[in-house]
CSV table of C-alpha atoms and ligand atoms in Angstrom, one decimal:
chain,number,residue,atom,x,y,z
F,1,UNK,CA,102.3,78.0,95.7
F,2,UNK,CA,104.4,78.9,98.7
F,3,UNK,CA,107.8,80.7,99.2
F,4,UNK,CA,110.2,78.0,100.3
F,5,UNK,CA,113.5,79.8,100.6
F,6,UNK,CA,115.2,83.1,99.8
F,7,UNK,CA,118.8,84.1,99.6
F,8,UNK,CA,121.1,87.0,98.7
F,9,UNK,CA,123.8,86.9,96.1
F,10,UNK,CA,126.3,89.7,96.7
F,11,UNK,CA,128.9,90.0,93.9
F,12,UNK,CA,131.2,92.4,92.1
F,13,UNK,CA,131.6,91.6,88.4
F,14,UNK,CA,133.2,95.0,87.6
F,15,UNK,CA,131.0,96.7,90.2
F,16,UNK,CA,128.9,95.6,93.2
F,17,UNK,CA,125.4,94.1,92.9
F,18,UNK,CA,123.1,92.7,95.6
F,19,UNK,CA,120.6,90.2,94.1
F,20,UNK,CA,117.7,88.5,95.9
F,21,UNK,CA,116.6,85.1,94.8
F,22,UNK,CA,113.2,83.8,96.1
F,23,UNK,CA,112.4,80.1,95.5
F,24,UNK,CA,109.0,78.6,95.6
F,25,UNK,CA,107.9,75.0,96.5
F,26,UNK,CA,107.0,74.5,92.8
F,27,UNK,CA,110.6,75.2,91.8
F,28,UNK,CA,109.9,78.5,90.2
F,29,UNK,CA,112.2,81.3,91.4
F,30,UNK,CA,112.3,85.1,91.0
F,31,UNK,CA,115.1,87.6,91.1
F,32,UNK,CA,115.1,91.1,92.6
F,33,UNK,CA,117.8,93.8,92.6
F,34,UNK,CA,118.7,95.3,96.0
F,35,UNK,CA,121.7,97.3,95.0
F,36,UNK,CA,122.2,100.7,96.8
F,37,UNK,CA,125.4,102.2,95.4
F,38,UNK,CA,128.0,102.6,98.2
F,39,UNK,CA,125.7,101.2,100.9
F,40,UNK,CA,125.2,97.7,99.5
F,41,UNK,CA,125.7,95.6,102.6
F,42,UNK,CA,123.2,97.7,104.6
F,43,UNK,CA,120.4,96.5,102.3
F,44,UNK,CA,121.8,92.9,102.2
F,45,UNK,CA,121.7,92.7,106.0
F,46,UNK,CA,118.3,94.4,106.3
F,47,UNK,CA,116.9,91.7,104.0
F,48,UNK,CA,118.7,88.8,105.5
F,49,UNK,CA,118.0,89.6,109.1
F,50,UNK,CA,114.7,91.4,109.0
F,51,UNK,CA,112.8,90.5,105.8
F,52,UNK,CA,113.6,87.1,104.5
F,53,UNK,CA,112.5,85.1,107.6
F,54,UNK,CA,109.0,86.7,107.3
F,55,UNK,CA,108.6,85.6,103.6
F,56,UNK,CA,108.8,81.8,104.1
F,57,UNK,CA,105.5,80.0,103.6
F,58,UNK,CA,103.8,83.0,102.1
F,59,UNK,CA,101.8,82.9,98.8
F,60,UNK,CA,104.1,84.7,96.2
F,61,UNK,CA,101.0,85.8,94.2
F,62,UNK,CA,100.0,88.1,97.0
F,63,UNK,CA,102.3,90.9,95.9
F,64,UNK,CA,100.2,93.8,97.2
F,65,UNK,CA,99.7,92.3,100.6
F,66,UNK,CA,103.4,91.4,101.0
F,67,UNK,CA,104.3,95.0,99.9
F,68,UNK,CA,102.1,96.4,102.6
F,69,UNK,CA,103.3,93.9,105.2
F,70,UNK,CA,106.9,95.0,104.6
F,71,UNK,CA,106.1,98.8,104.4
F,72,UNK,CA,103.4,99.3,107.0
F,73,UNK,CA,104.3,96.2,109.0
F,74,UNK,CA,107.9,97.5,109.8
F,75,UNK,CA,106.4,100.6,111.5
F,76,UNK,CA,109.5,102.5,110.3
F,77,UNK,CA,108.8,103.9,106.9
F,78,UNK,CA,110.7,105.0,103.8
F,79,UNK,CA,114.4,105.5,103.5
F,80,UNK,CA,116.7,104.1,100.7
F,81,UNK,CA,117.7,101.0,102.6
F,82,UNK,CA,114.1,100.0,103.5
F,83,UNK,CA,112.7,100.8,100.1
F,84,UNK,CA,115.4,99.0,98.2
F,85,UNK,CA,114.9,95.9,100.3
F,86,UNK,CA,111.1,96.1,99.6
F,87,UNK,CA,111.8,96.7,95.9
F,88,UNK,CA,113.9,93.6,95.7
F,89,UNK,CA,111.2,91.4,97.2
F,90,UNK,CA,108.6,93.0,94.9
F,91,UNK,CA,110.6,92.5,91.7
F,92,UNK,CA,111.2,88.9,92.6
F,93,UNK,CA,107.5,88.3,93.2
F,94,UNK,CA,106.5,89.9,89.8
F,95,UNK,CA,109.1,87.7,88.2
F,96,UNK,CA,107.7,84.6,89.8
F,97,UNK,CA,104.1,85.5,88.9
F,98,UNK,CA,105.1,86.0,85.2
F,99,UNK,CA,106.9,82.7,85.1
F,100,UNK,CA,104.1,80.9,86.8
F,101,UNK,CA,101.6,82.3,84.4
F,102,UNK,CA,104.0,81.9,81.5
F,103,UNK,CA,103.9,85.6,80.4
F,104,UNK,CA,106.2,88.6,80.4
F,105,UNK,CA,105.8,91.0,83.3
F,106,UNK,CA,104.6,93.8,80.9
F,107,UNK,CA,101.4,91.7,80.3
F,108,UNK,CA,100.7,91.8,84.0
F,109,UNK,CA,101.0,95.6,84.0
F,110,UNK,CA,98.4,96.2,81.4
F,111,UNK,CA,100.1,94.9,78.3
F,112,UNK,CA,102.1,96.7,75.6
F,113,UNK,CA,101.4,100.4,75.1
F,114,UNK,CA,104.1,100.7,72.5
F,115,UNK,CA,106.5,98.4,70.6
F,116,UNK,CA,109.8,99.6,72.0
F,117,UNK,CA,111.1,101.7,74.9
F,118,UNK,CA,112.9,104.9,73.8
F,119,UNK,CA,116.3,105.1,75.6
F,120,UNK,CA,119.0,107.7,76.1
F,121,UNK,CA,122.6,106.9,76.7
F,122,UNK,CA,125.7,108.9,78.0
F,123,UNK,CA,128.1,110.8,75.9
F,124,UNK,CA,131.0,112.6,77.5
F,125,UNK,CA,134.4,114.2,76.9
F,126,UNK,CA,137.3,116.0,78.6
F,127,UNK,CA,136.4,119.1,76.6
F,128,UNK,CA,133.8,120.3,74.1
F,129,UNK,CA,135.4,118.7,71.0
F,130,UNK,CA,135.6,115.3,72.7
F,131,UNK,CA,132.0,115.6,74.0
F,132,UNK,CA,130.7,116.5,70.5
F,133,UNK,CA,132.6,113.6,69.1
F,134,UNK,CA,131.1,111.3,71.7
F,135,UNK,CA,127.5,112.5,71.0
F,136,UNK,CA,128.0,111.9,67.3
F,137,UNK,CA,129.4,108.4,67.9
F,138,UNK,CA,126.4,107.4,70.0
F,139,UNK,CA,124.0,108.9,67.4
F,140,UNK,CA,125.8,106.8,64.8
F,141,UNK,CA,125.2,103.7,67.0
F,142,UNK,CA,121.5,104.3,66.6
F,143,UNK,CA,120.7,106.3,69.8
F,144,UNK,CA,117.9,108.9,69.2
F,145,UNK,CA,118.6,110.6,72.6
F,146,UNK,CA,122.0,111.3,74.2
F,147,UNK,CA,123.0,112.9,77.5
F,148,UNK,CA,126.0,115.2,77.0
F,149,UNK,CA,128.5,116.0,79.8
F,150,UNK,CA,131.9,117.6,79.4
F,151,UNK,CA,134.9,118.5,81.5
F,152,UNK,CA,134.6,122.2,82.6
F,153,UNK,CA,137.8,124.3,82.1
F,154,UNK,CA,139.3,125.0,85.5
F,155,UNK,CA,137.4,122.3,87.3
F,156,UNK,CA,139.6,119.3,88.0
F,157,UNK,CA,137.0,116.5,87.7
F,158,UNK,CA,133.5,117.2,86.4
F,159,UNK,CA,130.5,115.0,87.0
F,160,UNK,CA,129.8,112.4,84.3
F,161,UNK,CA,133.3,112.5,82.7
F,162,UNK,CA,135.5,109.5,83.0
F,163,UNK,CA,139.1,109.6,84.2
F,164,UNK,CA,141.8,108.5,81.7
F,165,UNK,CA,139.6,107.3,78.9
F,166,UNK,CA,137.9,104.5,80.8
F,167,UNK,CA,134.1,104.1,80.5
F,168,UNK,CA,132.4,106.4,83.0
F,169,UNK,CA,131.6,104.6,86.3
F,170,UNK,CA,130.9,106.8,89.3
F,171,UNK,CA,131.6,104.3,92.1
F,172,UNK,CA,135.2,103.6,92.9
F,173,UNK,CA,136.7,100.8,95.0
F,174,UNK,CA,138.4,101.9,98.1
F,175,UNK,CA,137.5,105.0,100.1
F,176,UNK,CA,135.6,108.0,98.6
F,177,UNK,CA,137.6,110.1,96.2
F,178,UNK,CA,137.2,113.9,96.3
F,179,UNK,CA,136.4,116.2,93.4
F,180,UNK,CA,136.5,120.0,93.1
F,181,UNK,CA,133.6,122.0,91.9
F,182,UNK,CA,133.0,125.6,90.7
F,183,UNK,CA,129.4,126.6,90.0
F,184,UNK,CA,130.6,129.9,88.4
F,185,UNK,CA,132.8,128.1,85.8
F,186,UNK,CA,130.1,125.5,85.1
F,187,UNK,CA,127.3,128.0,84.5
F,188,UNK,CA,129.4,130.0,82.1
F,189,UNK,CA,130.5,126.9,80.2
F,190,UNK,CA,127.4,124.7,79.7
F,191,UNK,CA,125.6,126.9,77.1
F,192,UNK,CA,128.8,126.8,75.0
F,193,UNK,CA,128.8,123.0,75.2
F,194,UNK,CA,125.2,122.8,73.9
F,195,UNK,CA,125.7,125.4,71.3
F,196,UNK,CA,128.5,123.2,69.9
F,197,UNK,CA,126.6,119.9,70.2
F,198,UNK,CA,123.4,121.3,68.7
F,199,UNK,CA,125.3,122.8,65.8
F,200,UNK,CA,127.2,119.6,65.1
F,201,UNK,CA,124.3,117.2,65.5
F,202,UNK,CA,121.3,119.1,64.0
F,203,UNK,CA,117.8,119.7,65.4
F,204,UNK,CA,116.4,116.2,65.6
F,205,UNK,CA,118.6,114.4,68.1
F,206,UNK,CA,117.2,114.5,71.7
F,207,UNK,CA,119.8,116.1,74.0
F,208,UNK,CA,119.8,115.7,77.7
F,209,UNK,CA,122.0,117.1,80.5
F,210,UNK,CA,122.5,116.1,84.2
F,211,UNK,CA,123.2,119.0,86.6
F,212,UNK,CA,123.5,116.4,89.4
F,213,UNK,CA,122.0,118.5,92.1
F,214,UNK,CA,124.7,121.2,92.1
F,215,UNK,CA,122.9,124.5,91.6
F,216,UNK,CA,120.7,126.7,93.8
F,217,UNK,CA,117.2,127.2,92.4
F,218,UNK,CA,118.0,130.7,90.9
F,219,UNK,CA,121.3,129.3,89.4
F,220,UNK,CA,119.3,126.5,87.8
F,221,UNK,CA,116.7,129.0,86.5
F,222,UNK,CA,119.6,130.9,84.8
F,223,UNK,CA,120.9,127.7,83.3
F,224,UNK,CA,117.5,126.5,82.0
F,225,UNK,CA,116.9,129.9,80.4
F,226,UNK,CA,120.4,129.9,78.8
F,227,UNK,CA,119.8,126.4,77.3
F,228,UNK,CA,116.4,127.2,75.8
F,229,UNK,CA,117.8,127.9,72.3
F,230,UNK,CA,119.1,124.3,72.2
F,231,UNK,CA,115.7,122.8,73.2
F,232,UNK,CA,116.9,120.1,75.5
F,233,UNK,CA,114.8,117.0,76.1
F,234,UNK,CA,115.5,117.7,79.8
F,235,UNK,CA,117.7,119.3,82.4
F,236,UNK,CA,118.1,116.8,85.1
F,237,UNK,CA,118.4,117.3,88.9
F,238,UNK,CA,119.0,121.0,88.6
F,239,UNK,CA,118.9,121.4,92.4
F,240,UNK,CA,118.5,119.1,95.4
F,241,UNK,CA,114.9,118.1,95.8
F,242,UNK,CA,114.4,117.7,99.6
F,243,UNK,CA,112.6,121.0,99.4
F,244,UNK,CA,110.2,120.3,96.6
F,245,UNK,CA,109.1,124.0,96.6
F,246,UNK,CA,112.5,124.9,95.2
F,247,UNK,CA,111.4,123.7,91.8
F,248,UNK,CA,108.6,126.3,91.6
F,249,UNK,CA,111.2,129.0,91.2
F,250,UNK,CA,113.0,127.2,88.4
F,251,UNK,CA,109.7,126.6,86.6
F,252,UNK,CA,108.7,130.2,86.8
F,253,UNK,CA,111.8,131.2,84.8
F,254,UNK,CA,112.4,128.6,82.1
F,255,UNK,CA,110.6,126.4,79.6
F,256,UNK,CA,113.5,123.9,79.6
F,257,UNK,CA,111.9,120.6,80.7
F,258,UNK,CA,112.9,119.3,84.1
F,259,UNK,CA,113.6,115.7,85.3
F,260,UNK,CA,114.3,114.7,88.9
F,261,UNK,CA,113.9,111.9,91.4
F,262,UNK,CA,116.7,109.3,91.0
F,263,UNK,CA,117.5,109.6,94.7
F,264,UNK,CA,113.8,109.5,95.7
F,265,UNK,CA,112.6,106.4,97.6
F,266,UNK,CA,109.0,107.3,98.2
F,267,UNK,CA,106.1,108.6,96.1
F,268,UNK,CA,105.9,111.4,98.8
F,269,UNK,CA,109.3,112.7,97.7
F,270,UNK,CA,107.6,113.6,94.4
F,271,UNK,CA,104.1,114.4,95.4
F,272,UNK,CA,104.3,118.3,95.3
F,273,UNK,CA,106.6,118.2,92.3
F,274,UNK,CA,103.9,116.3,90.3
F,275,UNK,CA,100.7,117.9,91.5
F,276,UNK,CA,102.1,121.4,91.0
F,277,UNK,CA,103.5,120.4,87.6
F,278,UNK,CA,107.0,121.7,88.5
F,279,UNK,CA,108.6,118.8,86.7
F,280,UNK,CA,108.1,117.0,83.4
F,281,UNK,CA,109.8,113.7,84.0
F,282,UNK,CA,110.0,111.5,87.1
F,283,UNK,CA,113.4,109.8,87.5
F,284,UNK,CA,112.5,107.4,90.4
F,285,UNK,CA,113.7,103.9,90.0
F,286,UNK,CA,112.1,100.5,90.6
F,287,UNK,CA,115.0,99.4,92.9
F,288,UNK,CA,115.2,102.5,95.1
F,289,UNK,CA,111.5,103.5,95.0
F,290,UNK,CA,109.9,100.4,96.5
F,291,UNK,CA,109.5,98.2,93.4
F,292,UNK,CA,107.1,97.8,90.5
F,293,UNK,CA,104.1,97.9,92.8
F,294,UNK,CA,105.1,101.4,94.3
F,295,UNK,CA,106.2,102.8,91.0
F,296,UNK,CA,103.0,101.9,89.2
F,297,UNK,CA,101.1,103.9,91.7
F,298,UNK,CA,103.5,106.9,91.3
F,299,UNK,CA,103.4,106.7,87.5
F,300,UNK,CA,99.6,106.6,87.5
F,301,UNK,CA,99.4,109.7,89.8
F,302,UNK,CA,101.9,111.4,87.5
F,303,UNK,CA,99.9,110.6,84.4
F,304,UNK,CA,97.0,112.7,85.7
F,305,UNK,CA,99.3,115.7,85.6
F,306,UNK,CA,100.9,114.9,82.3
F,307,UNK,CA,104.2,114.1,84.0
F,308,UNK,CA,106.0,111.2,82.3
F,309,UNK,CA,108.5,108.6,83.4
F,310,UNK,CA,112.2,108.9,82.7
F,311,UNK,CA,113.6,106.3,85.0
F,312,UNK,CA,117.2,106.2,86.3
F,313,UNK,CA,119.3,103.5,84.5
F,314,UNK,CA,122.9,103.9,85.4
F,315,UNK,CA,125.2,100.9,85.9
F,316,UNK,CA,124.5,100.7,89.6
F,317,UNK,CA,121.0,99.4,88.7
F,318,UNK,CA,121.5,95.8,87.9
F,319,UNK,CA,120.2,94.0,84.8
F,320,UNK,CA,117.3,92.9,87.0
F,321,UNK,CA,116.2,96.5,87.5
F,322,UNK,CA,116.9,97.3,83.9
F,323,UNK,CA,114.6,94.5,82.8
F,324,UNK,CA,111.9,95.6,85.3
F,325,UNK,CA,112.1,99.1,83.9
F,326,UNK,CA,111.8,97.9,80.3
F,327,UNK,CA,108.7,95.9,81.1
F,328,UNK,CA,107.3,98.9,83.0
F,329,UNK,CA,108.2,101.3,80.2
F,330,UNK,CA,106.5,99.1,77.6
F,331,UNK,CA,103.3,99.0,79.6
F,332,UNK,CA,102.5,102.4,81.2
F,333,UNK,CA,100.8,105.0,79.2
F,334,UNK,CA,102.8,108.0,80.4
F,335,UNK,CA,106.2,106.5,79.7
F,336,UNK,CA,108.7,109.2,78.5
F,337,UNK,CA,112.2,107.8,78.2
F,338,UNK,CA,114.5,105.3,79.9
F,339,UNK,CA,118.2,105.8,80.8
F,340,UNK,CA,120.5,103.2,79.3
F,341,UNK,CA,124.1,103.1,80.5
F,342,UNK,CA,125.2,99.7,79.3
F,343,UNK,CA,126.8,97.3,81.7
F,344,UNK,CA,130.2,95.7,81.2
F,345,UNK,CA,130.5,92.5,79.3
F,346,UNK,CA,131.3,90.7,82.5
F,347,UNK,CA,128.2,92.0,84.3
F,348,UNK,CA,126.1,90.9,81.3
F,349,UNK,CA,127.6,87.4,81.5
F,350,UNK,CA,126.7,87.1,85.2
F,351,UNK,CA,123.2,88.3,84.4
F,352,UNK,CA,122.1,86.7,81.1
F,353,UNK,CA,119.0,88.5,79.9
F,354,UNK,CA,116.4,88.7,77.2
F,355,UNK,CA,116.4,92.5,76.7
F,356,UNK,CA,118.0,94.0,73.7
F,357,UNK,CA,118.8,97.4,72.0
F,358,UNK,CA,118.0,98.3,68.4
F,359,UNK,CA,117.9,101.6,66.6
F,360,UNK,CA,117.3,103.8,69.7
F,361,UNK,CA,114.8,101.6,71.4
F,362,UNK,CA,115.1,98.7,73.9
F,363,UNK,CA,112.9,95.7,74.1
F,364,UNK,CA,112.3,93.6,77.2
F,365,UNK,CA,111.9,90.4,75.2
F,366,UNK,CA,109.0,87.9,75.6
F,367,UNK,CA,110.5,85.5,78.1
F,368,UNK,CA,108.1,84.8,81.0
F,369,UNK,CA,108.7,87.0,84.1
F,370,UNK,CA,111.4,89.6,83.9
F,371,UNK,CA,113.6,87.6,81.5
F,372,UNK,CA,116.8,87.9,83.6
F,373,UNK,CA,118.8,85.1,85.3
F,374,UNK,CA,122.0,85.0,87.4
F,375,UNK,CA,124.9,82.7,86.8
F,376,UNK,CA,125.7,82.0,90.5
F,377,UNK,CA,128.9,80.1,89.9
F,378,UNK,CA,130.3,82.9,87.8
F,379,UNK,CA,129.0,85.5,90.4
F,380,UNK,CA,130.9,83.7,93.1
F,381,UNK,CA,134.2,84.3,91.4
F,382,UNK,CA,133.7,88.1,91.9
F,383,UNK,CA,133.2,88.8,95.6
F,384,UNK,CA,132.0,92.1,97.0
F,385,UNK,CA,134.6,94.9,97.2
F,386,UNK,CA,133.9,98.0,99.2
F,387,UNK,CA,133.3,101.0,96.9
F,388,UNK,CA,132.0,104.5,97.2
F,389,UNK,CA,130.6,107.4,95.2
F,390,UNK,CA,132.9,110.4,95.2
F,391,UNK,CA,132.3,113.5,97.2
F,392,UNK,CA,132.6,117.1,95.9
F,393,UNK,CA,134.1,120.2,97.5
F,394,UNK,CA,134.0,123.8,96.3
F,395,UNK,CA,137.3,125.5,95.3
F,396,UNK,CA,137.6,126.9,98.9
F,397,UNK,CA,137.2,123.4,100.4
F,398,UNK,CA,133.5,123.6,101.4
F,399,UNK,CA,131.7,120.2,101.0
F,400,UNK,CA,129.0,120.4,98.4
F,401,UNK,CA,126.5,118.2,96.6
F,402,UNK,CA,128.2,115.6,94.4
N,1,KDG,O1,124.7,105.9,92.0
N,1,KDG,C1,124.7,107.2,91.5
N,1,KDG,C2,124.6,107.1,90.0
N,1,KDG,O2,123.7,106.2,89.6
N,1,KDG,C3,124.3,108.5,89.5
N,1,KDG,O3,125.3,109.4,89.8
N,1,KDG,C4,124.1,108.5,88.0
N,1,KDG,O4,123.1,110.6,88.0
N,1,KDG,C5,123.2,109.6,87.5
N,1,KDG,C6,122.5,109.3,86.2
N,1,KDG,O5,121.7,110.2,85.9
N,1,KDG,O6,122.7,108.3,85.6
N,2,MG,MG1,121.4,111.7,87.3
């Protein structure tokens, strides 16, 4: 079998997605997600101009060799644009191999280690009462794990809380919006939020919280300690992770489990975090981390240190990445949990898929390959629209981590 053609489908069914379609001379095609939120066209152009011409005529079964060709062969390594482009090719090749062998991708990754993939979803509210209500509603829908975020009194727009009752979607069309942030108010508030949620929801529900990179290590240590009575499943991205050593300090002060890595694009971003056991869950994603091939190696390394996976799964990861993550999560031994922020109805129509949710777990389905397709005619009706993630400033105007 040979790769005959490859093309990109850039569309915006409620939000932007960049999808790679690789077609073989046997008529089998595979899909890969190349969406990098707020920088979509950089990846699309990198693929179109620099990667796709090199794929034509290659054997799509040689996934490892093609991965190394695109990684080492470029000379310039790492970075979110490069690694998302490689990931898109990699996903499409695993999809093709599964279809050609008439088996779901999880069988190519070692087979089922479990029957379903535990997922967590997002609950949020403008204040504690609304957030508690939202957690309870998601638990009633069957979720066994829920991330809780709430508006912080005195902070105009808090991370994870939607504006005006719409479902939460961080990217906004147009230019970047600005939000205001106060660490002091947040740190005083979050333990009260989890006291209320835990009291209302009992001991069994898994509760998670995303700090979204906003604290210094010592502030994160204080928060982790304050949250210990509510035994969170995890505290996510407590501090920016460019300096992996920062997590040592947090670890020395609290037993609240820590998850990080949704912005990582290389195994090396996580190397020290894992080998020193400063984190409990690795949040890297298949789309931004270089694909299934790269993440399998990262997960296997993490397994040696009892670090489990907890992959990013927000709406900017297309249904193709979601499917890839579910196959991956069903197969790897050290799977922990998978984020599930459901896509809109329109997105699901553009990407018909075999995966499903039931009673707290997701199932990739048994379709050959990844089990996701794209309705190109429908996608064409929703052209790309420039959109950005917000930026954040402290109350005195200083730009800070969003
Ligand atoms: O593109 C950025 C979003 O995916 C991110 O802000 C969502 O932090 C996030 C999460 O944990 O889902
Ligand atoms: Mg996050």
